[in-house]
Short mmCIF file of C-alpha atoms in Angstrom, two decimals:
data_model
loop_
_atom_site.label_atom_id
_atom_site.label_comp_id
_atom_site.label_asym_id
_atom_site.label_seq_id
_atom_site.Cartn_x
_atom_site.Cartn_y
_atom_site.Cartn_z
CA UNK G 1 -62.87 -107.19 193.17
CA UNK G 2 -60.94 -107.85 196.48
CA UNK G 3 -62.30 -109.56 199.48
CA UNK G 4 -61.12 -109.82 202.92
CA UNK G 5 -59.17 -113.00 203.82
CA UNK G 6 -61.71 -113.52 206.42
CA UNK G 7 -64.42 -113.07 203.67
CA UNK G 8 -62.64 -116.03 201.48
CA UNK G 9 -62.33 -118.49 204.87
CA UNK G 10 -66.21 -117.63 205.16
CA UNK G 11 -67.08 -119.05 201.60
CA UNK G 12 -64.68 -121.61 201.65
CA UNK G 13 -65.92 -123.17 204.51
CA UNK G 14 -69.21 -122.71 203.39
CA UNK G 15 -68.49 -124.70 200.61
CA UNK G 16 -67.09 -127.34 202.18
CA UNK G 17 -69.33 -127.71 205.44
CA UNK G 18 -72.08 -128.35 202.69
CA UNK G 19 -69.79 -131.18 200.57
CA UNK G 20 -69.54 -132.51 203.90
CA UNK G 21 -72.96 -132.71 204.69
CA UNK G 22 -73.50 -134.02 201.25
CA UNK G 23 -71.14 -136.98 201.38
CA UNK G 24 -72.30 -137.95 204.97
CA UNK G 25 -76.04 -138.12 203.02
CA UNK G 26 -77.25 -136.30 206.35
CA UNK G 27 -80.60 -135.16 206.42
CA UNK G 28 -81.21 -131.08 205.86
CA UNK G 29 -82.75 -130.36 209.32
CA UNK G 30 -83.13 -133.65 211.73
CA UNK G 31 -83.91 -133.17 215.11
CA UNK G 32 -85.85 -129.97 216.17
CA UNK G 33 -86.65 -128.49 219.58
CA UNK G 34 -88.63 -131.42 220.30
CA UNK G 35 -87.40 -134.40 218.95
CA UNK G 36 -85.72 -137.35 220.94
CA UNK G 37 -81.86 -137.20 220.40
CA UNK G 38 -81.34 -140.86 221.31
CA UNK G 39 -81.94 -141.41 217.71
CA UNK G 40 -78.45 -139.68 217.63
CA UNK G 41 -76.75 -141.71 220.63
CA UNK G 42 -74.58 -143.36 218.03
CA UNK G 43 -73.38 -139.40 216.85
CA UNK G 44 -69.48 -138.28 218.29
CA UNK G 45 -69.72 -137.37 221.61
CA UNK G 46 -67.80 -134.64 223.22
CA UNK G 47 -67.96 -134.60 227.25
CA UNK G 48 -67.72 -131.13 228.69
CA UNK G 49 -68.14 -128.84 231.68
CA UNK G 50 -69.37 -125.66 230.06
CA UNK G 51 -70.98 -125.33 226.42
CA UNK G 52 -70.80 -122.27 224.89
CA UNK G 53 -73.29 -121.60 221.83
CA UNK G 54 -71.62 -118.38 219.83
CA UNK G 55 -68.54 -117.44 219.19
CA UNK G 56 -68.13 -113.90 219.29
CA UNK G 57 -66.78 -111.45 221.68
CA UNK G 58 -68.52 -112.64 224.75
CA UNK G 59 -68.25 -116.50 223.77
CA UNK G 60 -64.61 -116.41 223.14
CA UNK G 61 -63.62 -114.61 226.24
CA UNK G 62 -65.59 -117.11 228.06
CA UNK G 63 -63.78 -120.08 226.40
CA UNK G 64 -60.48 -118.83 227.52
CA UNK G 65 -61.63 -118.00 231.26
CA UNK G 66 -63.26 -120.85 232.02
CA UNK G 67 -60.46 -123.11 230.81
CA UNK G 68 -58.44 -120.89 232.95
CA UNK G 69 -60.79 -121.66 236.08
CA UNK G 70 -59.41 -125.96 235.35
CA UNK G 71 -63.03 -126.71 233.41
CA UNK G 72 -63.73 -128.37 229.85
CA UNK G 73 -65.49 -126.13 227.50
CA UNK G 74 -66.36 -126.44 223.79
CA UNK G 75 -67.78 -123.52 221.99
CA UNK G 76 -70.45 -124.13 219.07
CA UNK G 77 -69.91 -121.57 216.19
CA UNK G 78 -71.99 -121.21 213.45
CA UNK G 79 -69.36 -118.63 211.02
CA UNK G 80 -66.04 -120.03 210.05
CA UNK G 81 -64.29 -118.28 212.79
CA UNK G 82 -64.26 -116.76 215.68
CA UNK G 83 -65.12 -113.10 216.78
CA UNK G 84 -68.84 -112.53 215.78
CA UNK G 85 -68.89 -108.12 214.83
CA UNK G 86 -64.87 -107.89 214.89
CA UNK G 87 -64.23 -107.91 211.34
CA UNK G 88 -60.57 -107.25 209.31
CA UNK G 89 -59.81 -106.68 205.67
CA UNK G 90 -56.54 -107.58 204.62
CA UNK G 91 -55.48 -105.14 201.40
CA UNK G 92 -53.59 -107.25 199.19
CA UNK G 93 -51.88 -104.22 197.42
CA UNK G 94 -50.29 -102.76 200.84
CA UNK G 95 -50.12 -105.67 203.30
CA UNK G 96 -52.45 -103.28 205.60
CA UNK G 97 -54.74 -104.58 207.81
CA UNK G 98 -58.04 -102.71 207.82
CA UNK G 99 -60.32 -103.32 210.98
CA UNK G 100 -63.76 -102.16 210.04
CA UNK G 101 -65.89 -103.80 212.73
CA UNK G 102 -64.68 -103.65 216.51
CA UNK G 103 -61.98 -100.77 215.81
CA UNK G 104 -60.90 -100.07 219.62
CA UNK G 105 -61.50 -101.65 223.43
CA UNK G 106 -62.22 -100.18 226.50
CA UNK G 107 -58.99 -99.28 228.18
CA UNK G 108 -59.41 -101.70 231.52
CA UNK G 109 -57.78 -104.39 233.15
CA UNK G 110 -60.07 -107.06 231.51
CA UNK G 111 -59.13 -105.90 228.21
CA UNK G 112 -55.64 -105.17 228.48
CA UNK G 113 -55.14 -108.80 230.30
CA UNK G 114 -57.07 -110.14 227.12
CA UNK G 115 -55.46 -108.92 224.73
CA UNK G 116 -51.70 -109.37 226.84
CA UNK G 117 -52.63 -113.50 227.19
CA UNK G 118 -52.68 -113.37 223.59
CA UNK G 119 -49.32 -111.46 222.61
CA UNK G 120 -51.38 -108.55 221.15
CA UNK G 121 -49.71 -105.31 220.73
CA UNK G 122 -51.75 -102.28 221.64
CA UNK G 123 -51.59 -98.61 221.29
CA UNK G 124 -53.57 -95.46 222.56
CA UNK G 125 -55.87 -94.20 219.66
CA UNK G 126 -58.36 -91.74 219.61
CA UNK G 127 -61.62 -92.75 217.95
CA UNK G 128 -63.01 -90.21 215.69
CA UNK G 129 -61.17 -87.16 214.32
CA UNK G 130 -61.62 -83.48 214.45
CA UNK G 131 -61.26 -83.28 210.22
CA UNK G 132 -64.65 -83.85 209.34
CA UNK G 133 -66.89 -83.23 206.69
CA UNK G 134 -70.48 -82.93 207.50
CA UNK G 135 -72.65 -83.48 203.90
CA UNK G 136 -76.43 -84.95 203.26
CA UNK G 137 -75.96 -87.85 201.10
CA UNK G 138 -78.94 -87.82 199.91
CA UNK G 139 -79.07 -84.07 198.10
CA UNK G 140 -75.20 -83.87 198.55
CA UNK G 141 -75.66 -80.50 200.47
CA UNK G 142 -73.27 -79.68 203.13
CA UNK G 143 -74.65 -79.16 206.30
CA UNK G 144 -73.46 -76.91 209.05
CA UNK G 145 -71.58 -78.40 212.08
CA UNK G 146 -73.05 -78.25 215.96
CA UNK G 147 -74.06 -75.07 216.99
CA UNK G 148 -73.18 -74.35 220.66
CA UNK G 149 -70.26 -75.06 222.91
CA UNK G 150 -69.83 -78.80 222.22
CA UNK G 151 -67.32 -79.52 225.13
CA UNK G 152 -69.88 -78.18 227.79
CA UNK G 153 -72.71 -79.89 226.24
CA UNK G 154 -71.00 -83.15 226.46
CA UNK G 155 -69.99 -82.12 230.44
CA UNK G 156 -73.47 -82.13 231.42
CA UNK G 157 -73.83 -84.92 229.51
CA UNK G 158 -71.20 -86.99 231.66
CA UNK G 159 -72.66 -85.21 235.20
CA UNK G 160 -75.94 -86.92 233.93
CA UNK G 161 -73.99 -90.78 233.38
CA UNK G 162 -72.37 -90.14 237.13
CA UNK G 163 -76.16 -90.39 238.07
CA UNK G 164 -76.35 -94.17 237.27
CA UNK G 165 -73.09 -95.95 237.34
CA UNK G 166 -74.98 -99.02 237.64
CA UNK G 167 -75.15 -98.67 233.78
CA UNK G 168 -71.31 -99.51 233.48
CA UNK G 169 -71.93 -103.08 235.29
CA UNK G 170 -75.25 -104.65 232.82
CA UNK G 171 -79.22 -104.08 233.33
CA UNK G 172 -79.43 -104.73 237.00
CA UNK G 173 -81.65 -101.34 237.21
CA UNK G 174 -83.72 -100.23 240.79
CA UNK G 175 -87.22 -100.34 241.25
CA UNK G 176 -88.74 -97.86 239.99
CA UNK G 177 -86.59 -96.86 236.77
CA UNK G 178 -85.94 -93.39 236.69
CA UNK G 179 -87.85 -91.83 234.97
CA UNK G 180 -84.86 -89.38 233.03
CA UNK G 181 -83.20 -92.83 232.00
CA UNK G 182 -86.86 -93.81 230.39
CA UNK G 183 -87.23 -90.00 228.50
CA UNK G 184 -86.95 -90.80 225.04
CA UNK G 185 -83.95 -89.23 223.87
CA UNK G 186 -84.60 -86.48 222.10
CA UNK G 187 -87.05 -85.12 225.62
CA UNK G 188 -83.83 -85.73 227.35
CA UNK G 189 -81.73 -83.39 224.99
CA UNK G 190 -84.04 -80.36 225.55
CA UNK G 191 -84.29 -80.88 229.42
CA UNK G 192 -80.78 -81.01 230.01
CA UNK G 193 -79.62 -78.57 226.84
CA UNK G 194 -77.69 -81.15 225.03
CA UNK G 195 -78.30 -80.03 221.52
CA UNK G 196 -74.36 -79.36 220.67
CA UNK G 197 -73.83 -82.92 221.60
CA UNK G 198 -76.26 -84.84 219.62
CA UNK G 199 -73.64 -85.02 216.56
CA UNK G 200 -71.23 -86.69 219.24
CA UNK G 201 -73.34 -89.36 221.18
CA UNK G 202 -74.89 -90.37 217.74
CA UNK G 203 -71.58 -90.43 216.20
CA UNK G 204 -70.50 -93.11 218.75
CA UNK G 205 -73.81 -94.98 219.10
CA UNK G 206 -74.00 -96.55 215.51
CA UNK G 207 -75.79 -99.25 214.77
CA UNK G 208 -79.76 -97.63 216.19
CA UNK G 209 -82.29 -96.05 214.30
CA UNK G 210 -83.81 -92.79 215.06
CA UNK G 211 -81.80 -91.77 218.34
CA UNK G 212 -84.22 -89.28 219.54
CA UNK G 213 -86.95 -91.71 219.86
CA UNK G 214 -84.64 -94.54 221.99
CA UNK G 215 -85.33 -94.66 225.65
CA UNK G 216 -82.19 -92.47 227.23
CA UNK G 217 -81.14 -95.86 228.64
CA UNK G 218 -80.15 -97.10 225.55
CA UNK G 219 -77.68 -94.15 224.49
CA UNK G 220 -76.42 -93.97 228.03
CA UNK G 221 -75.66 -97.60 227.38
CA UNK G 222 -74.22 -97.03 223.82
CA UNK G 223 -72.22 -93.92 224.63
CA UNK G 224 -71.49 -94.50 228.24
CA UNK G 225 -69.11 -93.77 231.39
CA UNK G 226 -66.21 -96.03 229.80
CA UNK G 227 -66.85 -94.53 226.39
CA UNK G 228 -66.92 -91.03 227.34
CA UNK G 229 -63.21 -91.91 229.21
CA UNK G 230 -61.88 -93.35 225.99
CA UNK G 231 -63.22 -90.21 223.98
CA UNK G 232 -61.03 -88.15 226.66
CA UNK G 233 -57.62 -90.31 227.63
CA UNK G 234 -57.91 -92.88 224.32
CA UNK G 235 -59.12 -95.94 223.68
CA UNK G 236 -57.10 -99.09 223.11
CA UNK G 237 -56.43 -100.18 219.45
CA UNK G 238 -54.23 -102.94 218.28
CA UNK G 239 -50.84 -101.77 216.41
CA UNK G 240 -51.22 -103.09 213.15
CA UNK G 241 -54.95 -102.91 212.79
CA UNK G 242 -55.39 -106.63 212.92
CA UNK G 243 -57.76 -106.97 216.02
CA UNK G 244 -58.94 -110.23 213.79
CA UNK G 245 -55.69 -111.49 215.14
CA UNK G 246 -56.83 -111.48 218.63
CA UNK G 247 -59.49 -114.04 218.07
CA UNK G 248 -57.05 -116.31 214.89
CA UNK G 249 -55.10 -116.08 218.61
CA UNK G 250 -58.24 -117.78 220.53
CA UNK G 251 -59.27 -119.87 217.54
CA UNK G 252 -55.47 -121.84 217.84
CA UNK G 253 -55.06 -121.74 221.88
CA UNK G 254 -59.20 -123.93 221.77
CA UNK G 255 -58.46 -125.69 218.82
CA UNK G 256 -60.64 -128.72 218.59
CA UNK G 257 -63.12 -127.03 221.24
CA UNK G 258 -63.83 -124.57 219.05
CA UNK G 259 -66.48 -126.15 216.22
CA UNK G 260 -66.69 -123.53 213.47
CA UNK G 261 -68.66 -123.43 210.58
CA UNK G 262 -71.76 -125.41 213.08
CA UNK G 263 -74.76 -125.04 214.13
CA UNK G 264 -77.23 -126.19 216.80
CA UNK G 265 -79.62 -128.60 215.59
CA UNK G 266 -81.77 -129.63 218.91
CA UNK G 267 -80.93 -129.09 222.47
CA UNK G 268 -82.49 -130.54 225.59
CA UNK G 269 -81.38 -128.77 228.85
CA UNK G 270 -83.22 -130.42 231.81
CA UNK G 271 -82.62 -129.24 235.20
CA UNK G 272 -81.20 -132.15 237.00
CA UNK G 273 -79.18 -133.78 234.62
CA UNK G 274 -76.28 -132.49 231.67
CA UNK G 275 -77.35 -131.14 228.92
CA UNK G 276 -77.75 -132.91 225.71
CA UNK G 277 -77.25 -130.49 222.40
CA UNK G 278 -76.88 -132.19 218.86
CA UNK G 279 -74.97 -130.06 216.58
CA UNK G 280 -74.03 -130.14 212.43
CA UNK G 281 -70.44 -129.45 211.91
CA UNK G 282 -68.14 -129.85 208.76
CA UNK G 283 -67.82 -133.39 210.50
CA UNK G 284 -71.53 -134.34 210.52
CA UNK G 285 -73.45 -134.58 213.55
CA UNK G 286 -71.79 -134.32 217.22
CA UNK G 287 -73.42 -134.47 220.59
CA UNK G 288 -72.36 -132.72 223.00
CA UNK G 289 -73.30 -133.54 227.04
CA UNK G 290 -72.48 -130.22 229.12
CA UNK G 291 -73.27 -129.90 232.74
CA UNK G 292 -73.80 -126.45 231.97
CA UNK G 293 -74.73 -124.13 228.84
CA UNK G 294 -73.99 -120.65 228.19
CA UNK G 295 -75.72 -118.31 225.10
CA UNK G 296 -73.99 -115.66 223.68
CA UNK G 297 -76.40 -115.32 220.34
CA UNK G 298 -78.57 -112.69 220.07
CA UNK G 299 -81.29 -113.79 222.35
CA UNK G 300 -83.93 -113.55 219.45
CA UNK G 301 -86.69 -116.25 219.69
CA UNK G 302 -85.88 -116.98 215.67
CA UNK G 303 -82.71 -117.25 216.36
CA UNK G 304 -83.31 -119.88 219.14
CA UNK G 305 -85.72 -121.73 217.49
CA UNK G 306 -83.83 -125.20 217.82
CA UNK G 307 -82.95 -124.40 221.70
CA UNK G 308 -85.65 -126.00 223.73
CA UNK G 309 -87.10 -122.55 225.16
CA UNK G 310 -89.75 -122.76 227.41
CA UNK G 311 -92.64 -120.55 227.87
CA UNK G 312 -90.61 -118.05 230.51
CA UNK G 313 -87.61 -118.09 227.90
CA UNK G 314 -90.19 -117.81 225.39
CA UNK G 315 -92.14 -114.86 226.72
CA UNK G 316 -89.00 -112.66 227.31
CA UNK G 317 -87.11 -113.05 224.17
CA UNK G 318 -90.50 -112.66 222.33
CA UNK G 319 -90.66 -108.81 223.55
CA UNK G 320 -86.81 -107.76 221.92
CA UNK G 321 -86.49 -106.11 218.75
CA UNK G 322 -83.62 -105.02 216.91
CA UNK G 323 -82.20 -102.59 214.18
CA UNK G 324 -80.07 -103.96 211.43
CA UNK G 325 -76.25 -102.58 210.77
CA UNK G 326 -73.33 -103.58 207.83
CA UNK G 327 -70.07 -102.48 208.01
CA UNK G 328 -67.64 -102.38 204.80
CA UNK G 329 -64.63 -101.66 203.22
CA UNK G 330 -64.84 -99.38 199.99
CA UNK G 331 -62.27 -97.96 198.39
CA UNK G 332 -63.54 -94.02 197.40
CA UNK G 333 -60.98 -92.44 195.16
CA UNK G 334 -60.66 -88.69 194.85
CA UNK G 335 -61.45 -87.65 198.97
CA UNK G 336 -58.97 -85.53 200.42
CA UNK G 337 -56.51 -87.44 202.60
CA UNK G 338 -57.96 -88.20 206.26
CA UNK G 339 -61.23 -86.41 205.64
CA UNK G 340 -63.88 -88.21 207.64
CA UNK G 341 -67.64 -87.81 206.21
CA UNK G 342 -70.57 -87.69 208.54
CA UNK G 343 -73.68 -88.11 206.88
CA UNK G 344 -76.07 -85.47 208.77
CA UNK G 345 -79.17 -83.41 207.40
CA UNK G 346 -80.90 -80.01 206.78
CA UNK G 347 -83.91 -80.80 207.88
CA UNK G 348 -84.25 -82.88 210.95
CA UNK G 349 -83.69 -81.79 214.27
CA UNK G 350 -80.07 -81.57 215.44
CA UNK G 351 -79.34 -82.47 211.36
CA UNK G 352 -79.56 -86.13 212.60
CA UNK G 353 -79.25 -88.25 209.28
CA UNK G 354 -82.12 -90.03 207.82
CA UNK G 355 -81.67 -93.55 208.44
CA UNK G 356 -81.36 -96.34 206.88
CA UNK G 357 -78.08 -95.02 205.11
CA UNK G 358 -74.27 -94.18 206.28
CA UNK G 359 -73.48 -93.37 209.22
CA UNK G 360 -70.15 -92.04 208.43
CA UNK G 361 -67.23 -92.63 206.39
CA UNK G 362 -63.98 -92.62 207.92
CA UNK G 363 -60.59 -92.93 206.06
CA UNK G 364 -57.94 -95.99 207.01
CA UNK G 365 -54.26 -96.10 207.39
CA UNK G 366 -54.34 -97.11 203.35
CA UNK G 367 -55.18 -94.06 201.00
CA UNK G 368 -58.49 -94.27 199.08
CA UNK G 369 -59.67 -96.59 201.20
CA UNK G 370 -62.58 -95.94 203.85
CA UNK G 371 -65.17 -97.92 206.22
CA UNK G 372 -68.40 -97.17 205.59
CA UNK G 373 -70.81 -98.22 208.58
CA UNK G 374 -74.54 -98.39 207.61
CA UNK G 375 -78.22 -99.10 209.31
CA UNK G 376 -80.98 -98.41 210.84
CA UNK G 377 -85.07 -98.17 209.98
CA UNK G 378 -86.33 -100.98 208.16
CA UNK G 379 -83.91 -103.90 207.05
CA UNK G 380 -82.38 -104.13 203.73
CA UNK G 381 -80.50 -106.65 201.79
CA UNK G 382 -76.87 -106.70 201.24
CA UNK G 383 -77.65 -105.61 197.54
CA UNK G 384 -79.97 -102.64 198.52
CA UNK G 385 -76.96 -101.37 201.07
CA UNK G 386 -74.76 -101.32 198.47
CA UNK G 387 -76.15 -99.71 195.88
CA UNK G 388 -77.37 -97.16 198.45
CA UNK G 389 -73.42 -96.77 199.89
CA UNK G 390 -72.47 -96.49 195.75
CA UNK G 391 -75.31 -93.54 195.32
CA UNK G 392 -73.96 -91.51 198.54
CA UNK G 393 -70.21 -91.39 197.45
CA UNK G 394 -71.24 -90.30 194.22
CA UNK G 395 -73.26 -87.78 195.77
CA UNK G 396 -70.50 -86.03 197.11
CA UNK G 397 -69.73 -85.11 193.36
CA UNK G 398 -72.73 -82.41 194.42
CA UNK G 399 -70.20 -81.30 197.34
CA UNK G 400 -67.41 -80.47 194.99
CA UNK G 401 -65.41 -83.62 196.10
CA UNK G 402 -64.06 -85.42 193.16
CA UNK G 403 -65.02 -88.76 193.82
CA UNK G 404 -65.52 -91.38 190.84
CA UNK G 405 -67.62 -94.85 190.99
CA UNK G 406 -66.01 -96.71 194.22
CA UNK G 407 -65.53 -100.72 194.72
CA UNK G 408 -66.81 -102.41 197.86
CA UNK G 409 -64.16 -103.94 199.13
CA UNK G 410 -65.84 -105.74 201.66
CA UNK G 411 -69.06 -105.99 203.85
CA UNK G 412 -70.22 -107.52 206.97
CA UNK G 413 -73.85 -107.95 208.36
CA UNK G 414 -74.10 -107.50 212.09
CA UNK G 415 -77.74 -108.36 212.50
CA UNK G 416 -79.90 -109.02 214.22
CA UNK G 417 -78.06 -105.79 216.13
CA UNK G 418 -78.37 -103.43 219.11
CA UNK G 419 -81.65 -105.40 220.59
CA UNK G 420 -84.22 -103.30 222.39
CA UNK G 421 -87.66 -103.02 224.11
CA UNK G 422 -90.07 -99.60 224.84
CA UNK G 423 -89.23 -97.84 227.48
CA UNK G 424 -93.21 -98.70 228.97
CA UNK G 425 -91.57 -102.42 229.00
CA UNK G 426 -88.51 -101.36 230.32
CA UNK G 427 -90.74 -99.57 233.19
CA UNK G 428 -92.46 -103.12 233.97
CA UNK G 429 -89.36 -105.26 234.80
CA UNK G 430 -88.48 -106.00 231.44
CA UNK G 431 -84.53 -106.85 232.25
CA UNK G 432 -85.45 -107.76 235.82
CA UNK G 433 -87.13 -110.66 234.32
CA UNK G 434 -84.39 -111.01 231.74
CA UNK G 435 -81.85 -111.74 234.14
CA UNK G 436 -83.55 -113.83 236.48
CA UNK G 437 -83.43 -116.35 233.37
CA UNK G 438 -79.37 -116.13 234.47
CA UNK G 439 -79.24 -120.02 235.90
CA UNK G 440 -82.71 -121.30 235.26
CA UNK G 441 -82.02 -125.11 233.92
CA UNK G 442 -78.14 -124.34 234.18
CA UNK G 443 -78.16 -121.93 231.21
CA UNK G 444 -76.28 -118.54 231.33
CA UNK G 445 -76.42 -116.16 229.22
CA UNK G 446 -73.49 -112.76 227.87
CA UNK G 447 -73.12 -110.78 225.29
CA UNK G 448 -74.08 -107.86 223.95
CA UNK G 449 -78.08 -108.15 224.87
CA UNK G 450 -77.42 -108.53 228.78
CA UNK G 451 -75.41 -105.55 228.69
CA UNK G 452 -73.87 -103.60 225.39
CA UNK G 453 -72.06 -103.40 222.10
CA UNK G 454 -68.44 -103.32 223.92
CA UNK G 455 -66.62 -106.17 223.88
CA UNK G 456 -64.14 -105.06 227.02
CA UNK G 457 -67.44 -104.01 228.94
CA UNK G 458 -68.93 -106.92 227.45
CA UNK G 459 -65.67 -109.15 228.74
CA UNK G 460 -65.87 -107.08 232.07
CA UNK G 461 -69.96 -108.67 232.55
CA UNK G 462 -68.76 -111.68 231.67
CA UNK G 463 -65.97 -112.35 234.43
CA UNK G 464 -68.59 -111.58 236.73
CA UNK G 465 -70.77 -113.96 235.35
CA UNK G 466 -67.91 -117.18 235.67
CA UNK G 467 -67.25 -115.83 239.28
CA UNK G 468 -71.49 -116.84 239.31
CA UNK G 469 -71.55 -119.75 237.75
CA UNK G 470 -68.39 -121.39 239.75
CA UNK G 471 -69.36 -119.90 243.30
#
């Protein structure tokens, strides 16, 4: 079985950031949200401006701009590169690149001036084709497509987003929220006669659960202003596939201010003074002193549980939840050539899909070879999602496709993902009080949790955020 070259770094480095910790004889877990780091005074120090803790979209971007602005920066990185959800398969048979996590951008200045600092050749691509096959993977009975005029549905849609373009800039929502935005979804399909665009808006928000009972907010933010002009003009989409590159790109330009394959192992970020966060590399233990942190993780207390929150910190990230999403590569013989396969239902309203399974199943530039994107409900293991991906293909055997036993290629887990409250909390200043954490003790905080799963939105939010910080 083939894995992505990206996989093989992964395990590689894996491997070896544990030898390492091995032959140092370092302890499994020193430190700790409380312990006293001048035990670890005699640990390499790195001296910076700005630490960034993750990676990903928001943390990478920020690296770059920052170091732009004249300021030090190291980034902390816990996978063995950078990029966090954009994920690419290389097929060894073809040479093709195979993106099957971020697939296209935004098409605005922020992301265009990204991707141009970095050499990367872009196109215009559509997201999403018309050829689709609609089919419950559960029974393997096809299912009908929209009923209704689509196009107008999705008008009145986009006359409702003109409503609240505040949505395009983060969470910085008035007082009171209004009440449409805090409908759940579903309420909000029948007052506004959206039915013929359900199959659209959930098409392009992957990664939730059951969309109808989301606060509208959420697939406003999911399927928004920005997206709805990509669906129309095009989105932007690397020329070979390769939007990995982009961040291999990043990953060269930081070099040693990039520690991959790391994690942070206690943190102390007073006030009045830099900050002081120990952190395991490959290397053994560094400590870094930063005048100034940002966090791009998911803002999860468990995920933060070596950070030094306090009880403010504390009682916000407490109230998130999340759903959980994979993404893969399988290779599906025997589907007709750039079929895509929506997995929808008989017997739910709007023939939503019933969740956790596929999402869809949309053919690459290499024949017989398809992502597969996968979530919601309760979490699964990496097993359990593939053995549930293997049972849907071969349930389209029952939908007179020809399809014999396919190979998972590769797979990525994206969670902790698309992180959420009720909209009752969202009604009681839920993301007024998240952002007034923006500052406190000289932390910031981007990515997709202050604002959405879009890394040129999410790129957008954080620009404004450096203009903040360096006022």
């Amino acid at each position: 079985m083939y894995i992505s070259m990206r996989t093989t770094k992964s395990l590689l480095a894996s491997l070896l950031l544990g030898q390492a910790i091995a032959l140092l004889g370092c302890p499994a877990a020193p430190g700790g949200p409380g312990s006293d780091l001048s035990k670890f005074d005699n640990a390499s120090t790195i001296e910076r401006d700005v630490a960034i803790i993750g990676g990903g979209a928001s943390g990478t971007h920020a690296a770059i701009q920052i170091r732009k602005l004249g300021h030090s920066v190291v980034v902390v990185e816990r996978e063995p590169l950078l990029g966090g959800h954009t994920n690419t398969y290389l097929d060894p048979v073809s040479g093709q690149h195979i993106d099957y996590g971020v697939q296209v951008w935004q098409n605005i200045p922020e992301a265009r001036d990204f991707l141009a600092h970095f050499n990367i050749s872009t196109t215009t691509a559509q997201f999403g084709r018309s050829n689709s096959a609609r089919v419950d993977l559960r029974t393997g009975q096809t299912v009908p497509p929209p009923q209704g005029n689509v196009t107008d549905a999705m008008m009145r849609y986009a006359m409702q987003l003109l409503q609240y373009p505040y949505l395009e800039q983060g969470w910085n929502l008035p007082n009171p929220v209004p009440e449409d935005l805090l409908l759940p979804f579903g309420e909000f399909v029948k007052k506004y006669d959206l039915a013929a665009a359900v199959e659209t808006l959930t098409v392009y928000a992957q990664g939730l659960k059951d969309w109808l009972q989301y606060p509208t907010i959420y697939i406003m933010k999911h399927f928004s202003l920005g997206v709805a002009l990509g669906a129309q003009n095009g989105f932007l989409a690397s020329v070979d596939g390769n939007n990995g590159a982009l961040y291999e790109a990043a990953q060269k330009e930081l070099g040693a201010d990039a520690l991959l394959s790391s994690t942070v192992v206690s943190m102390e970020r007073p006030a009045d003074r830099p900050h002081r966060i120990l952190v395991r590399t490959p290397k053994g233990y560094q400590l870094i002193n930063a005048k100034k942190t940002i966090i791009t993780a998911p803002p999860k207390v468990e995920n933060l549980a070596n950070f030094d929150l306090d009880d403010t910190e504390r009682g916000v990230f407490g109230q998130l939840e999340n759903t959980f999403y994979y993404t893969t590569v399988v290779r599906v013989p025997g589907l007709p050539a750039g079929l895509d396969i929506l997995n929808r239902a008989t017997d739910t309203p709007y023939n939503i899909p019933h969740l956790p399974g596929v999402y869809a199943m949309l053919p690459s530039r290499v024949p017989d070879i398809y992502t597969i994107y996968y979530g919601g409900g309760e979490a699964k293991t990496e097993d359990e999602v593939k053995k549930s991906i293997r049972d849907g293909v071969m349930m389209l055997r029952e939908a007179q496709f020809n399809t014999s036993e396919p190979e998972i290629l590769a797979i990525s887990n994206h969670s902790p993902f698309a992180l959420f409250v009720s909209a009752d909390t969202i009604a009681k200043g839920f993301y007024r009080n998240l952002y007034a954490l923006q500052g406190q003790r000289n932390t910031y905080y981007t990515g997709a949790a202050f604002h959405t799963h879009d890394s040129a939105a999410v790129w957008r939010f954080t620009d404004n955020l450096l203009k903040t910080m360096f006022a």
